[in-house]
Amino acid sequence: MQAASKIFLAGSHPTINDVYMTVKGYAETNNAAALRYAVFNDKNMHLRLPFPNFIDHKETMTLAASTTYTSTMKTVKGTIIGLFVSLRAIASLDIQLAGKSLLGGYIRTHDDLKLEMAELLLNNSFALNKDCYFISFSSDPAGDYGSGNVSGYQAFTGEDQLVFTTTAALSAGAYVLDVAAVSAEHLLIDKGVVEASK
């Protein structure tokens, strides 16, 4: 969250020296919690926990007003729940593979994307006031993020393209296109060895 184009919090930021994973069941009884802790701490137990990971695609592009551009997202591969696209002044965008739309031919306009992000993901005014767009392939992206479940996805190959048109008000210049893909993955814990897999 400290990357140059992704500073979401103002002020000083903490330095993280160590990370611990806590697995907690929702409204579980004391007996269930004791059993879960015993299983989690058992070195012979193999655990597979679903979680949403982020794959970053970043590209610096020279852009002009009212022009259509294509960016091949080579780093984005696997089961993708949704995409965050951060770039000012996008009039519309589409995701394509071999010239065919992955969005069902429905090219999202700026206003469509703002409303979709507010409704599906955040349910607040953040999406209406920031130049960050969310394309969801899931019917419940917020629930997926909170639980690790997958309620819909699109398989990405690394050849998928973000096709977007800039607004008429865009000043020509160099811009950074930043795409964060939410990938459905699993955290594997086997005899103390932790590994992430798709």
PDB file of C-alpha atoms in Angstrom:
ATOM      1  CA  MET A   1       0.000   0.000   0.000  1.00  0.00           C
ATOM      2  CA  GLN A   2       3.034   2.229   0.047  1.00  0.00           C
ATOM      3  CA  ALA A   3       3.794   1.968  -3.696  1.00  0.00           C
ATOM      4  CA  ALA A   4       3.950   5.344  -5.443  1.00  0.00           C
ATOM      5  CA  SER A   5       0.673   4.951  -7.295  1.00  0.00           C
ATOM      6  CA  LYS A   6      -1.147   3.175  -4.453  1.00  0.00           C
ATOM      7  CA  ILE A   7      -0.952   5.387  -1.383  1.00  0.00           C
ATOM      8  CA  PHE A   8      -4.384   4.860   0.145  1.00  0.00           C
ATOM      9  CA  LEU A   9      -3.635   6.229   3.629  1.00  0.00           C
ATOM     10  CA  ALA A  10      -2.294   9.679   4.434  1.00  0.00           C
ATOM     11  CA  GLY A  11       0.424  10.284   7.035  1.00  0.00           C
ATOM     12  CA  SER A  12       3.161   8.025   8.346  1.00  0.00           C
ATOM     13  CA  HIS A  13       2.977   4.281   7.802  1.00  0.00           C
ATOM     14  CA  PRO A  14       4.070   1.526  10.176  1.00  0.00           C
ATOM     15  CA  THR A  15       6.915  -0.840   9.413  1.00  0.00           C
ATOM     16  CA  ILE A  16       5.782  -4.465   9.574  1.00  0.00           C
ATOM     17  CA  ASN A  17       8.400  -6.786  11.047  1.00  0.00           C
ATOM     18  CA  ASP A  18       6.360  -9.948  11.536  1.00  0.00           C
ATOM     19  CA  VAL A  19       3.027 -11.370  10.432  1.00  0.00           C
ATOM     20  CA  TYR A  20       0.848 -13.950  12.176  1.00  0.00           C
ATOM     21  CA  MET A  21      -2.171 -15.673  10.679  1.00  0.00           C
ATOM     22  CA  THR A  22      -5.244 -16.052  12.856  1.00  0.00           C
ATOM     23  CA  VAL A  23      -8.012 -18.352  11.683  1.00  0.00           C
ATOM     24  CA  LYS A  24     -11.322 -17.717  13.446  1.00  0.00           C
ATOM     25  CA  GLY A  25     -14.704 -19.247  12.820  1.00  0.00           C
ATOM     26  CA  TYR A  26     -17.761 -17.014  12.865  1.00  0.00           C
ATOM     27  CA  ALA A  27     -19.807 -17.337  16.080  1.00  0.00           C
ATOM     28  CA  GLU A  28     -18.204 -20.672  16.948  1.00  0.00           C
ATOM     29  CA  THR A  29     -18.571 -22.362  20.319  1.00  0.00           C
ATOM     30  CA  ASN A  30     -15.650 -22.769  22.733  1.00  0.00           C
ATOM     31  CA  ASN A  31     -15.477 -26.498  21.965  1.00  0.00           C
ATOM     32  CA  ALA A  32     -15.310 -25.824  18.218  1.00  0.00           C
ATOM     33  CA  ALA A  33     -12.598 -23.197  18.752  1.00  0.00           C
ATOM     34  CA  ALA A  34     -10.548 -25.609  20.901  1.00  0.00           C
ATOM     35  CA  LEU A  35     -10.818 -28.309  18.220  1.00  0.00           C
ATOM     36  CA  ARG A  36      -9.856 -25.875  15.455  1.00  0.00           C
ATOM     37  CA  TYR A  37      -6.808 -24.663  17.410  1.00  0.00           C
ATOM     38  CA  ALA A  38      -5.748 -28.258  18.062  1.00  0.00           C
ATOM     39  CA  VAL A  39      -6.030 -29.108  14.357  1.00  0.00           C
ATOM     40  CA  PHE A  40      -4.261 -25.916  13.274  1.00  0.00           C
ATOM     41  CA  ASN A  41      -1.354 -26.532  15.635  1.00  0.00           C
ATOM     42  CA  ASP A  42      -1.000 -30.211  14.734  1.00  0.00           C
ATOM     43  CA  LYS A  43       2.241 -30.501  12.726  1.00  0.00           C
ATOM     44  CA  ASN A  44       0.916 -33.610  10.969  1.00  0.00           C
ATOM     45  CA  MET A  45      -2.251 -31.897   9.749  1.00  0.00           C
ATOM     46  CA  HIS A  46      -2.486 -30.628   6.168  1.00  0.00           C
ATOM     47  CA  LEU A  47      -4.579 -27.452   5.792  1.00  0.00           C
ATOM     48  CA  ARG A  48      -5.825 -25.813   2.589  1.00  0.00           C
ATOM     49  CA  LEU A  49      -7.311 -22.370   3.221  1.00  0.00           C
ATOM     50  CA  PRO A  50      -8.859 -20.285   0.406  1.00  0.00           C
ATOM     51  CA  PHE A  51      -7.843 -16.626   0.186  1.00  0.00           C
ATOM     52  CA  PRO A  52      -7.908 -13.773  -2.349  1.00  0.00           C
ATOM     53  CA  ASN A  53      -4.462 -12.778  -3.606  1.00  0.00           C
ATOM     54  CA  PHE A  54      -3.564  -9.742  -5.710  1.00  0.00           C
ATOM     55  CA  ILE A  55      -1.668  -9.852  -9.004  1.00  0.00           C
ATOM     56  CA  ASP A  56      -0.331  -6.488 -10.151  1.00  0.00           C
ATOM     57  CA  HIS A  57      -0.076  -5.298 -13.761  1.00  0.00           C
ATOM     58  CA  LYS A  58       1.519  -1.890 -14.196  1.00  0.00           C
ATOM     59  CA  GLU A  59       2.361  -0.103 -17.440  1.00  0.00           C
ATOM     60  CA  THR A  60       3.494   3.452 -18.191  1.00  0.00           C
ATOM     61  CA  MET A  61       1.736   4.712 -21.306  1.00  0.00           C
ATOM     62  CA  THR A  62       1.760   7.945 -23.311  1.00  0.00           C
ATOM     63  CA  LEU A  63      -1.896   8.882 -23.657  1.00  0.00           C
ATOM     64  CA  ALA A  64      -3.899  11.486 -25.573  1.00  0.00           C
ATOM     65  CA  ALA A  65      -7.539  12.560 -25.339  1.00  0.00           C
ATOM     66  CA  SER A  66     -10.381  10.566 -26.936  1.00  0.00           C
ATOM     67  CA  THR A  67      -8.119   7.719 -28.051  1.00  0.00           C
ATOM     68  CA  THR A  68      -8.444   3.941 -27.648  1.00  0.00           C
ATOM     69  CA  TYR A  69      -5.502   1.989 -26.179  1.00  0.00           C
ATOM     70  CA  THR A  70      -4.710  -1.658 -25.506  1.00  0.00           C
ATOM     71  CA  SER A  71      -2.628  -3.096 -22.660  1.00  0.00           C
ATOM     72  CA  THR A  72      -1.817  -6.825 -22.573  1.00  0.00           C
ATOM     73  CA  MET A  73      -1.937  -8.008 -18.944  1.00  0.00           C
ATOM     74  CA  LYS A  74       0.874 -10.607 -19.130  1.00  0.00           C
ATOM     75  CA  THR A  75       1.224 -10.996 -15.355  1.00  0.00           C
ATOM     76  CA  VAL A  76      -2.502 -11.682 -14.811  1.00  0.00           C
ATOM     77  CA  LYS A  77      -3.035 -15.451 -14.977  1.00  0.00           C
ATOM     78  CA  GLY A  78      -5.354 -17.871 -13.199  1.00  0.00           C
ATOM     79  CA  THR A  79      -8.803 -17.714 -11.622  1.00  0.00           C
ATOM     80  CA  ILE A  80      -9.661 -14.010 -11.395  1.00  0.00           C
ATOM     81  CA  ILE A  81     -12.579 -12.802  -9.248  1.00  0.00           C
ATOM     82  CA  GLY A  82     -12.272  -9.157 -10.308  1.00  0.00           C
ATOM     83  CA  LEU A  83      -9.988  -6.356 -11.456  1.00  0.00           C
ATOM     84  CA  PHE A  84      -9.247  -2.962  -9.909  1.00  0.00           C
ATOM     85  CA  VAL A  85      -8.217  -0.504 -12.632  1.00  0.00           C
ATOM     86  CA  SER A  86      -6.580   2.740 -11.542  1.00  0.00           C
ATOM     87  CA  LEU A  87      -6.127   5.383 -14.239  1.00  0.00           C
ATOM     88  CA  ARG A  88      -7.568   8.874 -14.487  1.00  0.00           C
ATOM     89  CA  ALA A  89      -9.947   9.877 -17.252  1.00  0.00           C
ATOM     90  CA  ILE A  90     -11.169   6.572 -18.671  1.00  0.00           C
ATOM     91  CA  ALA A  91     -14.312   7.079 -20.741  1.00  0.00           C
ATOM     92  CA  SER A  92     -14.934   3.336 -21.253  1.00  0.00           C
ATOM     93  CA  LEU A  93     -13.144   0.008 -21.013  1.00  0.00           C
ATOM     94  CA  ASP A  94     -13.401  -3.623 -22.009  1.00  0.00           C
ATOM     95  CA  ILE A  95     -11.453  -6.834 -21.317  1.00  0.00           C
ATOM     96  CA  GLN A  96     -10.701  -8.858 -24.439  1.00  0.00           C
ATOM     97  CA  LEU A  97      -8.997 -12.098 -25.437  1.00  0.00           C
ATOM     98  CA  ALA A  98      -8.186 -12.646 -29.132  1.00  0.00           C
ATOM     99  CA  GLY A  99     -10.424  -9.700 -30.029  1.00  0.00           C
ATOM    100  CA  LYS A 100     -13.490 -11.039 -28.185  1.00  0.00           C
ATOM    101  CA  SER A 101     -14.971  -9.369 -25.111  1.00  0.00           C
ATOM    102  CA  LEU A 102     -14.805 -11.207 -21.784  1.00  0.00           C
ATOM    103  CA  LEU A 103     -17.488  -8.865 -20.470  1.00  0.00           C
ATOM    104  CA  GLY A 104     -20.169 -10.235 -22.765  1.00  0.00           C
ATOM    105  CA  GLY A 105     -19.776  -7.400 -25.245  1.00  0.00           C
ATOM    106  CA  TYR A 106     -20.950  -4.906 -22.602  1.00  0.00           C
ATOM    107  CA  ILE A 107     -18.289  -2.178 -22.679  1.00  0.00           C
ATOM    108  CA  ARG A 108     -18.434  -0.380 -19.344  1.00  0.00           C
ATOM    109  CA  THR A 109     -18.622   3.419 -19.414  1.00  0.00           C
ATOM    110  CA  HIS A 110     -17.144   5.604 -16.686  1.00  0.00           C
ATOM    111  CA  ASP A 111     -20.555   6.060 -14.997  1.00  0.00           C
ATOM    112  CA  ASP A 112     -21.417   2.338 -15.264  1.00  0.00           C
ATOM    113  CA  LEU A 113     -18.160   1.385 -13.549  1.00  0.00           C
ATOM    114  CA  LYS A 114     -18.612   3.876 -10.706  1.00  0.00           C
ATOM    115  CA  LEU A 115     -22.118   2.623  -9.905  1.00  0.00           C
ATOM    116  CA  GLU A 116     -21.133  -1.037 -10.251  1.00  0.00           C
ATOM    117  CA  MET A 117     -18.190  -0.612  -7.881  1.00  0.00           C
ATOM    118  CA  ALA A 118     -20.305   1.213  -5.297  1.00  0.00           C
ATOM    119  CA  GLU A 119     -23.070  -1.391  -5.437  1.00  0.00           C
ATOM    120  CA  LEU A 120     -21.091  -4.632  -5.678  1.00  0.00           C
ATOM    121  CA  LEU A 121     -18.045  -3.942  -3.595  1.00  0.00           C
ATOM    122  CA  LEU A 122     -18.009  -0.989  -1.271  1.00  0.00           C
ATOM    123  CA  ASN A 123     -21.620   0.141  -0.887  1.00  0.00           C
ATOM    124  CA  ASN A 124     -20.455   3.684  -0.111  1.00  0.00           C
ATOM    125  CA  SER A 125     -19.416   6.894  -1.843  1.00  0.00           C
ATOM    126  CA  PHE A 126     -15.712   5.953  -2.288  1.00  0.00           C
ATOM    127  CA  ALA A 127     -16.290   4.634  -5.814  1.00  0.00           C
ATOM    128  CA  LEU A 128     -18.111   7.780  -6.863  1.00  0.00           C
ATOM    129  CA  ASN A 129     -15.242  10.059  -5.853  1.00  0.00           C
ATOM    130  CA  LYS A 130     -12.085   8.205  -6.926  1.00  0.00           C
ATOM    131  CA  ASP A 131     -10.647   7.245 -10.305  1.00  0.00           C
ATOM    132  CA  CYS A 132     -10.508   3.569  -9.474  1.00  0.00           C
ATOM    133  CA  TYR A 133     -12.744   1.101 -11.271  1.00  0.00           C
ATOM    134  CA  PHE A 134     -13.734  -2.439 -10.338  1.00  0.00           C
ATOM    135  CA  ILE A 135     -14.753  -5.100 -12.831  1.00  0.00           C
ATOM    136  CA  SER A 136     -16.307  -8.083 -11.103  1.00  0.00           C
ATOM    137  CA  PHE A 137     -16.651 -11.600 -12.442  1.00  0.00           C
ATOM    138  CA  SER A 138     -18.254 -12.635  -9.134  1.00  0.00           C
ATOM    139  CA  SER A 139     -21.825 -12.105  -7.973  1.00  0.00           C
ATOM    140  CA  ASP A 140     -20.546 -11.371  -4.441  1.00  0.00           C
ATOM    141  CA  PRO A 141     -16.993  -9.920  -4.560  1.00  0.00           C
ATOM    142  CA  ALA A 142     -17.157  -8.478  -1.030  1.00  0.00           C
ATOM    143  CA  GLY A 143     -18.287 -11.849   0.355  1.00  0.00           C
ATOM    144  CA  ASP A 144     -15.577 -13.637  -1.629  1.00  0.00           C
ATOM    145  CA  TYR A 145     -12.923 -11.341  -0.207  1.00  0.00           C
ATOM    146  CA  GLY A 146     -14.196 -11.810   3.358  1.00  0.00           C
ATOM    147  CA  SER A 147     -14.587 -15.592   3.205  1.00  0.00           C
ATOM    148  CA  GLY A 148     -12.209 -16.857   0.519  1.00  0.00           C
ATOM    149  CA  ASN A 149     -15.166 -18.321  -1.385  1.00  0.00           C
ATOM    150  CA  VAL A 150     -15.537 -17.845  -5.138  1.00  0.00           C
ATOM    151  CA  SER A 151     -18.969 -16.761  -6.399  1.00  0.00           C
ATOM    152  CA  GLY A 152     -17.858 -16.326 -10.005  1.00  0.00           C
ATOM    153  CA  TYR A 153     -14.594 -15.931 -11.899  1.00  0.00           C
ATOM    154  CA  GLN A 154     -12.922 -15.541 -15.268  1.00  0.00           C
ATOM    155  CA  ALA A 155      -9.902 -17.637 -16.275  1.00  0.00           C
ATOM    156  CA  PHE A 156      -7.065 -15.349 -17.415  1.00  0.00           C
ATOM    157  CA  THR A 157      -4.197 -16.587 -19.579  1.00  0.00           C
ATOM    158  CA  GLY A 158      -1.714 -13.697 -19.559  1.00  0.00           C
ATOM    159  CA  GLU A 159      -2.810 -12.767 -23.094  1.00  0.00           C
ATOM    160  CA  ASP A 160      -5.939 -10.911 -21.975  1.00  0.00           C
ATOM    161  CA  GLN A 161      -6.083  -7.249 -22.946  1.00  0.00           C
ATOM    162  CA  LEU A 162      -7.496  -4.173 -21.249  1.00  0.00           C
ATOM    163  CA  VAL A 163      -8.947  -2.002 -24.035  1.00  0.00           C
ATOM    164  CA  PHE A 164      -9.864   1.503 -22.920  1.00  0.00           C
ATOM    165  CA  THR A 165     -10.772   4.884 -24.370  1.00  0.00           C
ATOM    166  CA  THR A 166      -9.648   8.112 -22.712  1.00  0.00           C
ATOM    167  CA  THR A 167     -11.932  11.082 -22.084  1.00  0.00           C
ATOM    168  CA  ALA A 168     -11.950  14.237 -24.213  1.00  0.00           C
ATOM    169  CA  ALA A 169     -10.656  16.255 -21.234  1.00  0.00           C
ATOM    170  CA  LEU A 170      -7.450  14.220 -20.752  1.00  0.00           C
ATOM    171  CA  SER A 171      -4.216  16.212 -21.032  1.00  0.00           C
ATOM    172  CA  ALA A 172      -1.705  14.412 -23.249  1.00  0.00           C
ATOM    173  CA  GLY A 173       1.242  12.918 -21.365  1.00  0.00           C
ATOM    174  CA  ALA A 174       2.698   9.857 -19.647  1.00  0.00           C
ATOM    175  CA  TYR A 175       0.370   7.995 -17.273  1.00  0.00           C
ATOM    176  CA  VAL A 176       0.674   4.825 -15.198  1.00  0.00           C
ATOM    177  CA  LEU A 177      -1.988   2.200 -15.828  1.00  0.00           C
ATOM    178  CA  ASP A 178      -2.280   0.108 -12.672  1.00  0.00           C
ATOM    179  CA  VAL A 179      -4.396  -3.051 -12.588  1.00  0.00           C
ATOM    180  CA  ALA A 180      -4.747  -5.163  -9.430  1.00  0.00           C
ATOM    181  CA  ALA A 181      -6.349  -8.516 -10.223  1.00  0.00           C
ATOM    182  CA  VAL A 182      -8.033 -10.386  -7.358  1.00  0.00           C
ATOM    183  CA  SER A 183      -6.976 -14.017  -7.761  1.00  0.00           C
ATOM    184  CA  ALA A 184      -8.638 -16.984  -6.031  1.00  0.00           C
ATOM    185  CA  GLU A 185      -5.825 -18.976  -4.424  1.00  0.00           C
ATOM    186  CA  HIS A 186      -5.180 -21.395  -1.570  1.00  0.00           C
ATOM    187  CA  LEU A 187      -2.802 -21.234   1.356  1.00  0.00           C
ATOM    188  CA  LEU A 188      -1.375 -24.695   1.961  1.00  0.00           C
ATOM    189  CA  ILE A 189       0.019 -25.540   5.402  1.00  0.00           C
ATOM    190  CA  ASP A 190       1.674 -28.938   5.596  1.00  0.00           C
ATOM    191  CA  LYS A 191       3.860 -29.908   8.584  1.00  0.00           C
ATOM    192  CA  GLY A 192       4.844 -26.305   9.212  1.00  0.00           C
ATOM    193  CA  VAL A 193       5.555 -25.466   5.541  1.00  0.00           C
ATOM    194  CA  VAL A 194       3.403 -22.625   4.182  1.00  0.00           C
ATOM    195  CA  GLU A 195       2.845 -22.337   0.437  1.00  0.00           C
ATOM    196  CA  ALA A 196       0.375 -20.428  -1.761  1.00  0.00           C
ATOM    197  CA  SER A 197      -1.135 -22.094  -4.814  1.00  0.00           C
ATOM    198  CA  LYS A 198      -3.674 -21.246  -7.522  1.00  0.00           C
TER     199      LYS A 198
END
